[in-house]
Amino acid sequence: MTDTVRRFAWGAARLAPIIVLLAAWEMFARSGAVTPFMLPALSAVAERIYDDAAGGDLFLNIGVTVYRALAGFAIAAVGGVVLGAAMARNRAARWFFDPVISVGFPMPKIAFLPVIILWLGLYDVSKITMVVLDAIFPVVTATVAGIASVEKELVWTARNMGAKNRELLWQILLPAALPQILTGLQVALPIALIVVVVTEMQMGGYGLGGAMMQASRFANSRGVFAGIVEIAVIGYALVAAMAWLRRRLLAWHQEAQGATGV
Amino acid sequence: MSDPAQIIVEDVSHHYRPAVGREVLALENVSLQVQEREFLALLGPSGCGKSTLLYLIGGFLPIGTGKILVDSKAVAGPGPDRGIVFQNFALFPWKTVRKNVLYGLERQALPRHERETRAQAFIDLVGLTGFEESYPSQLSGGMKQRVAIARTLAFDPRILLMDEPFGALDAQTRSLMQGELLAIWEKTRKTVIFVTHDVHEAVYLAERVAVMTARPGRIKTIVDTRFDKDDPEVHRTRAFVDKVDEVWNLVRDEAVKALEKRPP
Amino acid sequence: MTVAPATKAAAPNVLVRYSPLLIHALAWEAAARLHLVSSLALPPLTDVVQAWVELVASGELVSNGLSSLYRAGAGLALAIAVGSALGIFMAISRPVNAMLGPLVELFYPMPKSALIPVTVLWLGFGDGSKILLIFLGCMLPVTIGAYNGARGSDQHLIWSARSMGARGPRMIWDVVVPSALPELLNGVRTALALSFILLVSSELIVARQGLGNLIGYLGANGSYEAMFAVVLTVAFIGFLADRVYQAVVERALRWRE
């Protein structure tokens, strides 16, 4: 009984600052210290979101943005793990790709957006390609590091029992590297979202980014703030989903250590 | 002794290159023979190359100079005829106890029912009945090592290579595990090569103890250590104590040398 | 039968490591010259280099570059200052942590690029909006790094310091900050990369000056060689900044060890 009460109290304590923030927002906006343009009231923004939802626009935009982000993320995830595994096991692959990864990682790849648009046009393909370009790097790095750090005794044990190279990769190396690979994926997901939003802002059209940019052009500050709230919620939901997935997949790992943070 | 020894190591030397610094000679002209079903201990100070020798026999390291024959065939790589047990257990953390034990069996062409039965039999043998669905992270050190042993025994290797398997366990657990290992060996009668730096453990468990020199490792002497292991008081007998002394004296000089030879 | 990646021998390390890039560069040049790809889509590397030289000579690259770097630098500096202070206070004061922790967790997954329209709304197209954007966006990684680093401060170190009479600000400065440094600096590294992303993004979309804007302008104009030249310059600056940062951090942390 006390356990449930405690958990409830804990949850409430964590929500409290957020509620305080929202309340403060509303009060500050109404106070007249800033114009409604600079800071529209929370209630006004909520009204705007409600209107969008009723009109169907909200779900369309969310759907499009999430689709692009997840499509790019999925490609980056699979491609990144494949490339990372190849680099970890094959010396030639590592030699060839290592500088690309190492040099490319800290580059603001968003600078290549105009080039991508030049090559691939103005539709979803370019947006998704940009996401893949940005999100693949942390996945590759995490996979290479994860596989390289597998204890040699695990590899030797598997070989001892007759495992061949391909079996070794799928049955031993990837599962053993999973915690680190998942961390890489957890880094890649927010990146995918940031990039999608930027590409949508640049190229316009449907999507949360495009809608926000539109609102901005019309100096519609409610629309801009509504967009921020919507994207923040989507971002939070996706990251939380990823964290949940991690806990499920690594149940065996969790026993040994405590709960992981963000 | 008319049959050739099961394991023949002849004039094996081994170099390894550490991440920084020059090549190091780990083993120098090591020669050794192990009979079938024998329990042999490799004893020596840290860094003497005893684990390296084990890994060479196991086929995990490439053989440079010299040759190693197992059942009259040259060693070309790891294989299920020489099962290995590591000090840090090397259990697959994402698999349950049962799945760990099954892994080696799945590599062999056995029907499913038989695999399951064998796995269960060995889990029972090491005293872990009831823990089949546990994950390694939920087990104590002693239990993990038992899983490792069950796992290696399950695919029925003719030879058992053990690399300081009880080194990570506390003293009481170690003592218990030694007794259990002897019981298992007596029941399954495999050839065992057991690496350790603990003199007492070597004399107690093995039939012969090969004492190695400090690096570069060579076989210094081989001492006969057959005792009546069924006697629970064997540790206290005069013969046993004298034997431990004898072996300890052989090792001590090497231990001192190993200490003096610390890398710069 | 290799068990783990072999470590490379010391000597011609850098050359060997980056040599594949030469191959990529040659492949680029060949593909363009041999018309394997339309020279519109991929101008030959040599043409791009030439355009780069012209941009430098005309001063366009430098003036826009300085504008961009000023914005990023200012925003980042503010983010580091405020973020680290915030993170450290959250680590040492439980009430502050209770108040701000959930907020940090709430805003962490939000794509910082979503702030672009609102900063423009508030401060227009100029430097101010970019600096504000980078400040707000980069503050979070720094805060989290500082927090994690300060949290890890060895309790015994703190007790020792206290027993020697250290109190309040002095103790924070002497004990907490140094042990928080590695994680904090790691957070700053993330913030550095993020600042470039936010800078280029916002300049591509809404700006009158700056490298991002230059890229867009050249692209719209059809001067693709020049566009590529600036894109590569920006990418290279981002890369260089990270490398230099790592080298500086390594030096700084070394004599703390």
Short mmCIF file of C-alpha atoms in Angstrom, two decimals, chain C:
data_model
loop_
_atom_site.label_atom_id
_atom_site.label_comp_id
_atom_site.label_asym_id
_atom_site.label_seq_id
_atom_site.Cartn_x
_atom_site.Cartn_y
_atom_site.Cartn_z
CA MET C 1 41.23 -15.95 -36.24
CA THR C 2 41.83 -12.38 -35.20
CA VAL C 3 40.21 -11.76 -31.90
CA ALA C 4 40.19 -7.98 -31.64
CA PRO C 5 41.17 -5.11 -33.94
CA ALA C 6 44.93 -4.83 -33.94
CA THR C 7 46.37 -1.58 -32.70
CA LYS C 8 48.23 0.35 -35.38
CA ALA C 9 51.93 0.98 -35.28
CA ALA C 10 52.82 4.48 -34.14
CA ALA C 11 54.60 6.25 -36.98
CA PRO C 12 52.71 7.33 -40.15
CA ASN C 13 49.44 7.15 -38.24
CA VAL C 14 47.70 10.30 -39.39
CA LEU C 15 48.57 9.81 -43.05
CA VAL C 16 47.41 6.23 -43.15
CA ARG C 17 44.28 7.06 -41.26
CA TYR C 18 43.07 9.83 -43.55
CA SER C 19 44.39 8.47 -46.85
CA PRO C 20 41.01 7.07 -47.92
CA LEU C 21 39.83 10.66 -48.09
CA LEU C 22 42.31 11.17 -50.91
CA ILE C 23 40.67 8.34 -52.74
CA HIS C 24 37.29 9.93 -52.21
CA ALA C 25 38.59 13.25 -53.50
CA LEU C 26 40.06 11.62 -56.58
CA ALA C 27 36.87 9.70 -57.18
CA TRP C 28 34.94 12.97 -56.99
CA GLU C 29 37.19 14.68 -59.49
CA ALA C 30 37.11 11.72 -61.85
CA ALA C 31 33.35 11.29 -61.66
CA ALA C 32 32.79 14.93 -62.47
CA ARG C 33 35.39 15.26 -65.21
CA LEU C 34 34.39 12.07 -66.90
CA HIS C 35 30.79 13.23 -66.82
CA LEU C 36 29.73 10.19 -64.89
CA VAL C 37 27.49 12.63 -63.07
CA SER C 38 26.07 15.83 -64.43
CA SER C 39 28.53 18.60 -63.73
CA LEU C 40 25.63 20.63 -62.52
CA ALA C 41 24.96 18.24 -59.71
CA LEU C 42 28.60 17.68 -58.88
CA PRO C 43 31.05 20.26 -60.19
CA PRO C 44 34.63 19.02 -60.41
CA LEU C 45 36.58 19.39 -57.21
CA THR C 46 39.14 21.60 -58.88
CA ASP C 47 36.44 24.04 -59.97
CA VAL C 48 35.13 24.11 -56.45
CA VAL C 49 38.59 24.90 -55.14
CA GLN C 50 38.90 27.69 -57.63
CA ALA C 51 35.55 29.14 -56.59
CA TRP C 52 36.70 28.94 -52.99
CA VAL C 53 39.76 30.98 -53.73
CA GLU C 54 37.67 33.59 -55.46
CA LEU C 55 35.31 33.80 -52.52
CA VAL C 56 38.18 34.36 -50.14
CA ALA C 57 39.70 36.94 -52.40
CA SER C 58 36.47 38.88 -52.70
CA GLY C 59 36.12 38.94 -48.93
CA GLU C 60 32.66 37.39 -49.04
CA LEU C 61 33.70 34.22 -47.32
CA VAL C 62 35.59 35.97 -44.58
CA SER C 63 32.97 38.56 -43.74
CA ASN C 64 30.16 36.06 -43.65
CA GLY C 65 32.35 33.66 -41.77
CA LEU C 66 33.13 36.14 -39.08
CA SER C 67 29.47 37.02 -38.74
CA SER C 68 28.58 33.37 -38.26
CA LEU C 69 31.37 32.68 -35.84
CA TYR C 70 30.50 35.69 -33.78
CA ARG C 71 26.92 34.49 -33.38
CA ALA C 72 27.89 30.95 -32.53
CA GLY C 73 30.62 32.04 -30.19
CA ALA C 74 28.46 34.45 -28.24
CA GLY C 75 25.57 32.02 -27.92
CA LEU C 76 27.87 29.21 -26.90
CA ALA C 77 29.72 31.29 -24.34
CA LEU C 78 26.46 32.26 -22.67
CA ALA C 79 25.22 28.68 -22.79
CA ILE C 80 28.39 27.42 -21.14
CA ALA C 81 28.37 30.03 -18.42
CA VAL C 82 24.72 29.68 -17.48
CA GLY C 83 24.50 25.96 -18.17
CA SER C 84 27.42 24.94 -16.00
CA ALA C 85 26.32 27.11 -13.12
CA LEU C 86 22.82 25.67 -13.38
CA GLY C 87 24.04 22.09 -13.58
CA ILE C 88 26.33 22.43 -10.61
CA PHE C 89 23.67 24.04 -8.47
CA MET C 90 21.25 21.31 -9.36
CA ALA C 91 23.82 18.77 -8.26
CA ILE C 92 24.57 20.29 -4.90
CA SER C 93 21.18 21.59 -3.87
CA ARG C 94 18.37 19.14 -3.51
CA PRO C 95 15.53 21.71 -3.67
CA VAL C 96 16.98 23.24 -6.81
CA ASN C 97 17.24 19.77 -8.31
CA ALA C 98 13.67 18.95 -7.41
CA MET C 99 12.47 22.13 -9.06
CA LEU C 100 14.56 22.13 -12.19
CA GLY C 101 15.24 18.45 -12.76
CA PRO C 102 11.85 17.59 -14.24
CA LEU C 103 12.02 20.68 -16.42
CA VAL C 104 15.39 19.65 -17.82
CA GLU C 105 14.03 16.19 -18.48
CA LEU C 106 11.02 17.71 -20.21
CA PHE C 107 12.98 19.95 -22.54
CA TYR C 108 15.81 17.58 -23.29
CA PRO C 109 14.02 15.60 -26.02
CA MET C 110 12.59 18.70 -27.66
CA PRO C 111 14.23 19.41 -31.00
CA LYS C 112 16.01 22.70 -30.39
CA SER C 113 15.47 23.66 -34.01
CA ALA C 114 11.82 24.23 -33.08
CA LEU C 115 13.00 27.42 -31.42
CA ILE C 116 14.06 28.98 -34.70
CA PRO C 117 10.71 30.57 -35.60
CA VAL C 118 10.12 31.94 -32.13
CA THR C 119 13.53 33.56 -31.84
CA VAL C 120 12.93 35.14 -35.21
CA LEU C 121 9.56 36.32 -34.03
CA TRP C 122 11.17 37.95 -31.03
CA LEU C 123 14.37 39.30 -32.43
CA GLY C 124 14.06 39.35 -36.17
CA PHE C 125 16.55 38.30 -38.78
CA GLY C 126 19.75 39.59 -37.28
CA ASP C 127 22.42 38.47 -34.86
CA GLY C 128 20.23 38.63 -31.79
CA SER C 129 17.89 35.84 -32.76
CA LYS C 130 20.75 33.51 -33.66
CA ILE C 131 22.59 34.16 -30.43
CA LEU C 132 19.44 33.60 -28.40
CA LEU C 133 18.70 30.40 -30.31
CA ILE C 134 22.15 28.98 -29.74
CA PHE C 135 22.12 30.05 -26.11
CA LEU C 136 18.80 28.33 -25.41
CA GLY C 137 19.58 25.28 -27.47
CA CYS C 138 23.08 24.61 -26.22
CA MET C 139 22.41 25.28 -22.57
CA LEU C 140 20.85 21.89 -21.99
CA PRO C 141 23.75 19.57 -22.90
CA VAL C 142 26.07 21.73 -20.81
CA THR C 143 23.68 21.64 -17.84
CA ILE C 144 23.34 17.89 -18.04
CA GLY C 145 27.09 17.43 -18.34
CA ALA C 146 27.75 19.69 -15.39
CA TYR C 147 25.07 17.98 -13.35
CA ASN C 148 26.32 14.46 -14.02
CA GLY C 149 29.89 15.51 -13.43
CA ALA C 150 29.15 17.28 -10.18
CA ARG C 151 26.95 14.46 -8.96
CA GLY C 152 29.85 12.10 -9.35
CA SER C 153 32.04 14.17 -7.06
CA ASP C 154 33.66 11.90 -4.59
CA GLN C 155 31.82 12.30 -1.31
CA HIS C 156 35.06 11.77 0.57
CA LEU C 157 36.71 14.63 -1.22
CA ILE C 158 33.90 16.91 -0.19
CA TRP C 159 34.09 15.79 3.41
CA SER C 160 37.84 16.29 3.49
CA ALA C 161 37.48 19.77 2.14
CA ARG C 162 34.77 20.59 4.65
CA SER C 163 36.84 19.33 7.53
CA MET C 164 39.59 21.68 6.42
CA GLY C 165 37.22 24.59 6.76
CA ALA C 166 36.14 25.00 3.15
CA ARG C 167 32.63 26.32 2.90
CA GLY C 168 30.17 27.29 0.22
CA PRO C 169 31.62 28.88 -2.91
CA ARG C 170 35.19 28.03 -1.99
CA MET C 171 34.39 24.37 -1.63
CA ILE C 172 32.48 24.31 -4.86
CA TRP C 173 35.35 25.87 -6.69
CA ASP C 174 38.03 23.71 -5.16
CA VAL C 175 36.36 20.35 -5.10
CA VAL C 176 33.16 20.09 -7.09
CA VAL C 177 34.18 21.92 -10.23
CA PRO C 178 37.43 20.05 -10.88
CA SER C 179 35.85 16.63 -10.49
CA ALA C 180 32.89 17.68 -12.60
CA LEU C 181 35.20 18.89 -15.33
CA PRO C 182 35.50 15.80 -17.55
CA GLU C 183 31.76 15.30 -17.89
CA LEU C 184 31.15 18.99 -18.13
CA LEU C 185 33.66 19.32 -20.93
CA ASN C 186 32.01 16.41 -22.69
CA GLY C 187 28.70 18.22 -22.46
CA VAL C 188 30.36 21.31 -23.92
CA ARG C 189 31.62 19.22 -26.80
CA THR C 190 28.05 18.18 -27.61
CA ALA C 191 26.97 21.80 -27.27
CA LEU C 192 29.71 22.83 -29.69
CA ALA C 193 28.44 20.49 -32.38
CA LEU C 194 24.88 21.54 -31.66
CA SER C 195 25.79 25.22 -31.96
CA PHE C 196 27.04 24.65 -35.49
CA ILE C 197 23.90 22.79 -36.43
CA LEU C 198 21.64 25.49 -35.03
CA LEU C 199 23.74 28.23 -36.58
CA VAL C 200 23.71 26.78 -40.07
CA SER C 201 20.06 25.78 -39.84
CA SER C 202 18.87 29.18 -38.79
CA GLU C 203 21.08 30.96 -41.30
CA LEU C 204 19.83 28.75 -44.11
CA ILE C 205 16.26 29.53 -43.24
CA VAL C 206 16.17 33.06 -41.96
CA ALA C 207 19.12 35.36 -42.19
CA ARG C 208 20.56 38.25 -44.09
CA GLN C 209 24.15 37.38 -43.51
CA GLY C 210 26.33 34.55 -42.46
CA LEU C 211 27.64 31.37 -44.02
CA GLY C 212 24.32 29.55 -44.06
CA ASN C 213 22.73 32.44 -45.81
CA LEU C 214 25.59 32.58 -48.28
CA ILE C 215 25.05 28.95 -49.17
CA GLY C 216 21.39 29.52 -49.83
CA TYR C 217 22.05 32.64 -51.87
CA LEU C 218 24.70 31.00 -54.05
CA GLY C 219 22.46 27.99 -54.57
CA ALA C 220 19.52 30.13 -55.62
CA ASN C 221 21.84 31.95 -57.98
CA GLY C 222 23.01 28.80 -59.67
CA SER C 223 26.64 29.29 -58.63
CA TYR C 224 27.01 25.69 -57.61
CA GLU C 225 30.80 25.61 -57.50
CA ALA C 226 30.80 28.44 -55.03
CA MET C 227 27.97 26.86 -53.08
CA PHE C 228 29.91 23.64 -52.72
CA ALA C 229 32.93 25.62 -51.68
CA VAL C 230 31.10 27.27 -48.82
CA VAL C 231 29.38 24.02 -47.79
CA LEU C 232 32.73 22.30 -47.52
CA THR C 233 34.16 25.24 -45.65
CA VAL C 234 31.40 25.11 -43.09
CA ALA C 235 31.73 21.36 -42.72
CA PHE C 236 35.44 21.69 -42.30
CA ILE C 237 35.15 24.44 -39.69
CA GLY C 238 32.81 22.24 -37.69
CA PHE C 239 35.27 19.38 -37.89
CA LEU C 240 38.22 21.58 -37.01
CA ALA C 241 36.45 23.15 -34.08
CA ASP C 242 35.77 19.73 -32.62
CA ARG C 243 39.33 18.53 -33.08
CA VAL C 244 40.85 21.68 -31.62
CA TYR C 245 38.45 21.49 -28.73
CA GLN C 246 39.42 17.91 -28.00
CA ALA C 247 43.10 18.76 -28.10
CA VAL C 248 42.63 21.68 -25.72
CA VAL C 249 40.56 19.60 -23.34
CA GLU C 250 43.13 16.83 -23.31
CA ARG C 251 45.86 19.30 -22.47
CA ALA C 252 43.78 20.93 -19.76
CA LEU C 253 42.74 17.68 -18.15
CA ARG C 254 46.18 16.19 -18.31
CA TRP C 255 47.73 18.41 -15.73
CA ARG C 256 44.78 17.98 -13.47
CA GLU C 257 45.27 14.24 -13.29
#
